[in-house]
mmCIF file of C-alpha atoms in Angstrom:
data_model
loop_
_atom_site.group_PDB
_atom_site.id
_atom_site.type_symbol
_atom_site.label_atom_id
_atom_site.label_comp_id
_atom_site.label_asym_id
_atom_site.label_seq_id
_atom_site.Cartn_x
_atom_site.Cartn_y
_atom_site.Cartn_z
ATOM 1 C CA MET N 1 125.375 75.551 77.129
ATOM 2 C CA LYS N 2 122.725 73.663 79.099
ATOM 3 C CA LYS N 3 123.998 75.231 82.342
ATOM 4 C CA LEU N 4 123.676 78.713 80.834
ATOM 5 C CA ILE N 5 120.115 78.012 79.683
ATOM 6 C CA SER N 6 119.152 76.712 83.151
ATOM 7 C CA LEU N 7 120.633 79.794 84.846
ATOM 8 C CA ALA N 8 118.781 82.122 82.479
ATOM 9 C CA THR N 9 115.513 80.290 83.131
ATOM 10 C CA ALA N 10 115.954 80.583 86.917
ATOM 11 C CA VAL N 11 116.718 84.313 86.735
ATOM 12 C CA SER N 12 113.690 84.834 84.495
ATOM 13 C CA ALA N 13 111.458 83.008 86.991
ATOM 14 C CA VAL N 14 112.663 85.183 89.892
ATOM 15 C CA ILE N 15 112.089 88.382 87.902
ATOM 16 C CA GLY N 16 108.629 87.169 86.918
ATOM 17 C CA LEU N 17 107.636 86.548 90.547
ATOM 18 C CA ASP N 18 108.893 89.990 91.582
ATOM 19 C CA ALA N 19 106.877 91.585 88.778
ATOM 20 C CA PHE N 20 103.663 89.997 90.095
ATOM 21 C CA ALA N 21 103.910 90.766 93.806
ATOM 22 C CA GLY N 22 105.966 93.144 95.883
ATOM 23 C CA ASN N 23 106.264 95.540 98.804
ATOM 24 C CA ASN N 24 103.583 93.802 100.875
ATOM 25 C CA THR N 25 104.094 93.995 104.650
ATOM 26 C CA ALA N 26 102.534 92.100 107.552
ATOM 27 C CA ILE N 27 103.261 93.008 111.193
ATOM 28 C CA LEU N 28 101.955 90.825 114.026
ATOM 29 C CA ILE N 29 102.451 91.303 117.783
ATOM 30 C CA GLN N 30 100.831 88.954 120.313
ATOM 31 C CA VAL N 31 101.242 89.189 124.090
ATOM 32 C CA GLY N 32 99.487 86.747 126.418
ATOM 33 C CA SER N 33 98.189 83.231 125.850
ATOM 34 C CA ASP N 34 96.062 81.343 123.323
ATOM 35 C CA ASN N 35 96.017 84.212 120.802
ATOM 36 C CA ILE N 36 95.179 83.294 117.205
ATOM 37 C CA ALA N 37 95.997 85.430 114.158
ATOM 38 C CA ASN N 38 95.762 84.712 110.435
ATOM 39 C CA SER N 39 97.151 87.155 107.873
ATOM 40 C CA ASN N 40 96.685 86.656 104.131
ATOM 41 C CA GLN N 41 97.634 88.823 101.194
ATOM 42 C CA VAL N 42 96.715 85.962 98.921
ATOM 43 C CA ASP N 43 97.192 86.620 95.189
ATOM 44 C CA PRO N 44 100.537 87.392 93.495
ATOM 45 C CA THR N 45 98.908 90.443 91.888
ATOM 46 C CA THR N 46 98.780 92.308 95.237
ATOM 47 C CA HIS N 47 101.196 95.222 95.706
ATOM 48 C CA ASN N 48 102.156 97.772 98.388
ATOM 49 C CA ASN N 49 99.708 96.497 101.020
ATOM 50 C CA LEU N 50 100.110 96.703 104.796
ATOM 51 C CA ILE N 51 98.667 94.433 107.490
ATOM 52 C CA THR N 52 99.088 95.227 111.185
ATOM 53 C CA GLN N 53 97.737 92.928 113.911
ATOM 54 C CA THR N 54 98.264 93.616 117.615
ATOM 55 C CA GLN N 55 96.716 91.416 120.312
ATOM 56 C CA ILE N 56 97.275 91.771 124.052
ATOM 57 C CA GLY N 57 95.410 89.526 126.493
ATOM 58 C CA VAL N 58 93.876 86.058 126.498
ATOM 59 C CA SER N 59 92.189 84.048 123.721
ATOM 60 C CA ASN N 60 91.987 86.864 121.168
ATOM 61 C CA GLY N 61 91.282 85.906 117.555
ATOM 62 C CA SER N 62 92.037 87.942 114.429
ATOM 63 C CA ASP N 63 91.755 87.158 110.710
ATOM 64 C CA ILE N 64 92.795 89.403 107.790
ATOM 65 C CA SER N 65 92.715 88.881 104.003
ATOM 66 C CA GLN N 66 93.549 91.126 101.046
ATOM 67 C CA THR N 67 92.796 88.974 98.021
ATOM 68 C CA THR N 68 93.217 89.375 94.254
ATOM 69 C CA GLY N 69 94.568 92.581 92.732
ATOM 70 C CA THR N 70 94.610 94.540 95.977
ATOM 71 C CA ASN N 71 96.978 97.519 95.866
ATOM 72 C CA ASN N 72 97.978 100.209 98.394
ATOM 73 C CA SER N 73 95.454 98.927 100.953
ATOM 74 C CA THR N 74 95.823 98.834 104.728
ATOM 75 C CA VAL N 75 94.204 96.691 107.432
ATOM 76 C CA ASN N 76 94.743 97.274 111.164
ATOM 77 C CA HIS N 77 93.465 95.106 114.020
ATOM 78 C CA ILE N 78 94.204 96.050 117.626
ATOM 79 C CA GLN N 79 92.580 94.020 120.405
ATOM 80 C CA VAL N 80 93.191 94.471 124.120
ATOM 81 C CA GLY N 81 91.355 92.274 126.646
ATOM 82 C CA GLU N 82 89.865 88.798 126.638
ATOM 83 C CA LEU N 83 87.951 86.667 124.147
ATOM 84 C CA ASN N 84 87.828 89.334 121.421
ATOM 85 C CA SER N 85 87.204 88.232 117.835
ATOM 86 C CA SER N 86 87.791 90.151 114.609
ATOM 87 C CA GLU N 87 87.696 89.481 110.856
ATOM 88 C CA SER N 88 88.245 91.651 107.764
ATOM 89 C CA ILE N 89 88.347 91.052 104.001
ATOM 90 C CA GLN N 90 89.231 93.433 101.176
ATOM 91 C CA GLU N 91 88.405 91.185 98.195
ATOM 92 C CA ASP N 92 89.277 91.884 94.533
ATOM 93 C CA ASN N 93 90.751 94.929 92.800
ATOM 94 C CA THR N 94 90.558 97.198 95.845
ATOM 95 C CA ALA N 95 92.782 100.285 95.815
ATOM 96 C CA LEU N 96 93.668 102.616 98.698
ATOM 97 C CA SER N 97 91.024 100.908 100.860
ATOM 98 C CA LEU N 98 91.337 100.893 104.645
ATOM 99 C CA ILE N 99 89.833 98.627 107.303
ATOM 100 C CA SER N 100 90.737 99.545 110.873
ATOM 101 C CA ILE N 101 89.267 97.636 113.825
ATOM 102 C CA SER N 102 90.067 98.455 117.468
ATOM 103 C CA GLN N 103 88.512 96.559 120.368
ATOM 104 C CA LEU N 104 89.119 97.172 124.068
ATOM 105 C CA GLY N 105 87.308 95.026 126.622
ATOM 106 C CA GLN N 106 85.912 91.517 126.773
ATOM 107 C CA GLY N 107 83.893 89.373 124.403
ATOM 108 C CA ASN N 108 83.581 91.862 121.531
ATOM 109 C CA ILE N 109 82.891 90.542 118.016
ATOM 110 C CA THR N 110 83.309 92.466 114.778
ATOM 111 C CA TYR N 111 83.365 91.918 111.011
ATOM 112 C CA ALA N 112 84.237 94.181 108.065
ATOM 113 C CA GLU N 113 84.324 93.419 104.328
ATOM 114 C CA GLN N 114 84.975 95.519 101.223
ATOM 115 C CA VAL N 115 84.451 94.050 97.747
ATOM 116 C CA ASP N 116 85.788 95.666 94.545
ATOM 117 C CA THR N 117 86.107 99.002 96.375
ATOM 118 C CA THR N 118 88.149 102.074 95.444
ATOM 119 C CA LEU N 119 89.160 104.631 98.087
ATOM 120 C CA GLY N 120 86.738 102.912 100.504
ATOM 121 C CA ALA N 121 87.160 102.846 104.282
ATOM 122 C CA ALA N 122 85.498 100.788 107.024
ATOM 123 C CA ILE N 123 86.339 101.728 110.617
ATOM 124 C CA ILE N 124 85.017 99.996 113.762
ATOM 125 C CA ASN N 125 85.860 101.050 117.332
ATOM 126 C CA GLN N 126 84.382 99.130 120.263
ATOM 127 C CA ILE N 127 84.978 99.766 123.958
ATOM 128 C CA GLY N 128 83.153 97.683 126.526
ATOM 129 C CA THR N 129 81.800 94.168 126.792
ATOM 130 C CA MET N 130 79.984 91.910 124.326
ATOM 131 C CA ASN N 131 79.446 94.570 121.673
ATOM 132 C CA ASN N 132 78.980 93.337 118.100
ATOM 133 C CA ALA N 133 79.512 95.285 114.866
ATOM 134 C CA ASP N 134 79.239 94.248 111.215
ATOM 135 C CA ILE N 135 80.191 96.306 108.130
ATOM 136 C CA GLY N 136 79.752 95.121 104.532
ATOM 137 C CA GLN N 137 80.492 97.155 101.414
ATOM 138 C CA GLY N 138 80.141 95.732 97.900
ATOM 139 C CA THR N 139 81.138 97.117 94.460
ATOM 140 C CA THR N 140 81.580 100.615 95.930
ATOM 141 C CA ILE N 141 83.658 103.653 94.920
ATOM 142 C CA VAL N 142 84.753 106.295 97.449
ATOM 143 C CA SER N 143 82.519 104.761 100.141
ATOM 144 C CA SER N 144 83.019 104.769 103.904
ATOM 145 C CA ALA N 145 81.282 103.235 106.916
ATOM 146 C CA LEU N 146 82.063 104.126 110.525
ATOM 147 C CA ILE N 147 80.787 102.356 113.668
ATOM 148 C CA ASN N 148 81.688 103.446 117.213
ATOM 149 C CA GLN N 149 80.261 101.562 120.172
ATOM 150 C CA VAL N 150 80.869 102.178 123.856
ATOM 151 C CA GLY N 151 79.074 100.129 126.492
ATOM 152 C CA THR N 152 77.623 96.653 126.800
ATOM 153 C CA MET N 153 75.805 94.354 124.376
ATOM 154 C CA ASN N 154 75.277 96.967 121.653
ATOM 155 C CA MET N 155 74.622 95.701 118.103
ATOM 156 C CA ALA N 156 75.391 97.633 114.911
ATOM 157 C CA ILE N 157 75.089 96.569 111.259
ATOM 158 C CA SER N 158 75.973 98.687 108.226
ATOM 159 C CA GLY N 159 75.550 97.381 104.671
ATOM 160 C CA GLN N 160 76.298 99.176 101.406
ATOM 161 C CA SER N 161 76.044 97.608 97.944
ATOM 162 C CA GLU N 162 76.815 99.010 94.491
ATOM 163 C CA THR N 163 77.114 102.515 95.931
ATOM 164 C CA MET N 164 79.219 105.461 94.808
ATOM 165 C CA ALA N 165 80.610 108.261 97.032
ATOM 166 C CA THR N 166 78.382 107.031 99.873
ATOM 167 C CA SER N 167 78.890 107.068 103.648
ATOM 168 C CA ALA N 168 77.191 105.411 106.628
ATOM 169 C CA TRP N 169 77.646 106.344 110.282
ATOM 170 C CA ILE N 170 76.578 104.602 113.514
ATOM 171 C CA ASN N 171 77.417 105.833 117.025
ATOM 172 C CA GLN N 172 76.089 104.026 120.091
ATOM 173 C CA LEU N 173 76.674 104.745 123.771
ATOM 174 C CA GLY N 174 75.037 102.668 126.471
ATOM 175 C CA SER N 175 73.746 99.126 126.570
ATOM 176 C CA MET N 176 71.657 96.808 124.404
ATOM 177 C CA ASN N 177 71.132 99.384 121.645
ATOM 178 C CA ASP N 178 70.492 98.057 118.129
ATOM 179 C CA ALA N 179 71.226 100.063 114.970
ATOM 180 C CA THR N 180 71.126 99.085 111.287
ATOM 181 C CA THR N 181 71.845 101.082 108.140
ATOM 182 C CA SER N 182 71.303 99.729 104.636
ATOM 183 C CA GLN N 183 72.080 101.519 101.379
ATOM 184 C CA GLY N 184 71.843 100.151 97.857
ATOM 185 C CA ALA N 185 72.444 101.733 94.427
ATOM 186 C CA THR N 186 72.947 105.155 95.994
ATOM 187 C CA ILE N 187 75.046 108.066 94.740
ATOM 188 C CA ALA N 188 76.488 110.702 97.095
ATOM 189 C CA SER N 189 74.003 109.772 99.849
ATOM 190 C CA SER N 190 74.554 109.448 103.607
ATOM 191 C CA ALA N 191 72.870 107.538 106.421
ATOM 192 C CA LEU N 192 73.630 108.486 110.029
ATOM 193 C CA ILE N 193 72.436 106.977 113.332
ATOM 194 C CA ASN N 194 73.276 108.247 116.835
ATOM 195 C CA GLN N 195 71.943 106.412 119.893
ATOM 196 C CA GLY N 196 72.551 106.952 123.583
ATOM 197 C CA GLY N 197 70.890 105.057 126.400
ATOM 198 C CA ALA N 198 69.553 101.543 126.666
ATOM 199 C CA MET N 199 67.528 99.181 124.488
ATOM 200 C CA ASN N 200 66.951 101.681 121.674
ATOM 201 C CA THR N 201 66.353 100.329 118.149
ATOM 202 C CA ALA N 202 66.964 102.196 114.881
ATOM 203 C CA PHE N 203 66.690 101.027 111.276
ATOM 204 C CA LEU N 204 67.629 103.281 108.362
ATOM 205 C CA ALA N 205 67.412 102.252 104.691
ATOM 206 C CA GLN N 206 68.124 104.124 101.466
ATOM 207 C CA GLY N 207 67.852 102.782 97.925
ATOM 208 C CA ASP N 208 68.181 104.344 94.470
ATOM 209 C CA THR N 209 68.873 107.733 96.039
ATOM 210 C CA ILE N 210 70.988 110.612 94.729
ATOM 211 C CA ALA N 211 72.546 113.323 96.937
ATOM 212 C CA SER N 212 70.168 112.477 99.798
ATOM 213 C CA ILE N 213 70.717 112.285 103.536
ATOM 214 C CA ALA N 214 68.932 110.608 106.453
ATOM 215 C CA PHE N 215 69.447 111.135 110.218
ATOM 216 C CA ILE N 216 68.265 109.203 113.269
ATOM 217 C CA ASN N 217 69.037 110.554 116.755
ATOM 218 C CA GLN N 218 67.796 108.784 119.889
ATOM 219 C CA ALA N 219 68.491 109.342 123.564
ATOM 220 C CA GLY N 220 66.773 107.479 126.373
ATOM 221 C CA SER N 221 65.539 103.925 126.519
ATOM 222 C CA GLN N 222 63.305 101.554 124.567
ATOM 223 C CA ASN N 223 62.804 103.987 121.694
ATOM 224 C CA THR N 224 62.230 102.476 118.233
ATOM 225 C CA ASN N 225 62.077 103.943 114.746
ATOM 226 C CA PHE N 226 62.138 103.122 111.053
ATOM 227 C CA LEU N 227 63.326 105.522 108.350
ATOM 228 C CA ALA N 228 63.391 104.734 104.626
ATOM 229 C CA GLN N 229 64.076 106.717 101.448
ATOM 230 C CA SER N 230 63.754 105.258 97.961
ATOM 231 C CA GLU N 231 64.035 106.744 94.464
ATOM 232 C CA VAL N 232 64.630 110.250 95.789
ATOM 233 C CA THR N 233 66.973 113.046 94.713
ATOM 234 C CA ALA N 234 68.384 115.776 96.986
ATOM 235 C CA SER N 235 66.050 114.694 99.803
ATOM 236 C CA SER N 236 66.564 114.772 103.552
ATOM 237 C CA ALA N 237 64.874 112.953 106.422
ATOM 238 C CA LEU N 238 65.361 113.411 110.173
ATOM 239 C CA ILE N 239 64.038 111.597 113.259
ATOM 240 C CA ASP N 240 64.828 112.876 116.779
ATOM 241 C CA GLN N 241 63.568 111.011 119.834
ATOM 242 C CA ILE N 242 64.315 111.666 123.498
ATOM 243 C CA GLY N 243 62.723 109.811 126.369
ATOM 244 C CA LEU N 244 61.169 106.420 126.981
ATOM 245 C CA GLY N 245 59.225 104.110 124.683
ATOM 246 C CA ASN N 246 58.842 106.433 121.693
ATOM 247 C CA ASN N 247 58.060 104.980 118.257
ATOM 248 C CA ALA N 248 58.475 106.733 114.895
ATOM 249 C CA THR N 249 58.192 105.753 111.208
ATOM 250 C CA LEU N 250 59.194 107.944 108.271
ATOM 251 C CA VAL N 251 59.086 106.871 104.601
ATOM 252 C CA GLN N 252 59.889 108.956 101.531
ATOM 253 C CA GLY N 253 59.757 107.720 97.936
ATOM 254 C CA GLN N 254 59.769 108.999 94.361
ATOM 255 C CA THR N 255 60.270 112.623 95.396
ATOM 256 C CA THR N 256 62.606 115.400 94.283
ATOM 257 C CA VAL N 257 64.032 118.125 96.539
ATOM 258 C CA SER N 258 61.989 117.316 99.646
ATOM 259 C CA GLY N 259 62.587 117.353 103.381
ATOM 260 C CA THR N 260 61.239 116.198 106.709
#
């Protein structure tokens, strides 16, 4: 009788573990020397998640986590070259969220994080040398951030917090360009930065906006600008600069159905 009870308890324990976590997959391929990779799918409440890490070269580093209650989420890291570093986190209760990071070259650094996101995506592509990109998304729903960098020593930062149906976009081609987007408490709003050339600087911020959009386009060198929208609805703002050493500032606040 005691043997039967013990067997029943063991079977129950196995069934209980299967009910908590299942169908998670991690694929890691490393070719070269001194590569470091760390894959975590952490909590037993995670289901149907996929992690893919591919590293080819020397001294690459990659770190992935999909913590508590993450379901149907995917993370992909692909690094080709030397001394690349990458990190991504998809925190708690994320569903159908995607982080995809691809780096080709030497000395690139990147970081992406999604917290309590639903249908959110963060995508970083870097080609070149010593480019650095950082994406952070907090309590977001249907949010996406995309950073593409080609060249040398470009810096891009995109931050979104407590946003809904929001997107941010940064494209940089050249060298030593610096771009930052920041959105907070926005609904259905977009922030887009395109920069080509050298040593251009762009900062774009939106807060408490609804159905609004902001663009910054720069081509040349040593151009700087600042664009901000706050407490606006259905508003649009655009800055275009081509040449050398241009400087522009545009601020909109507490307006409805406006444009620049």
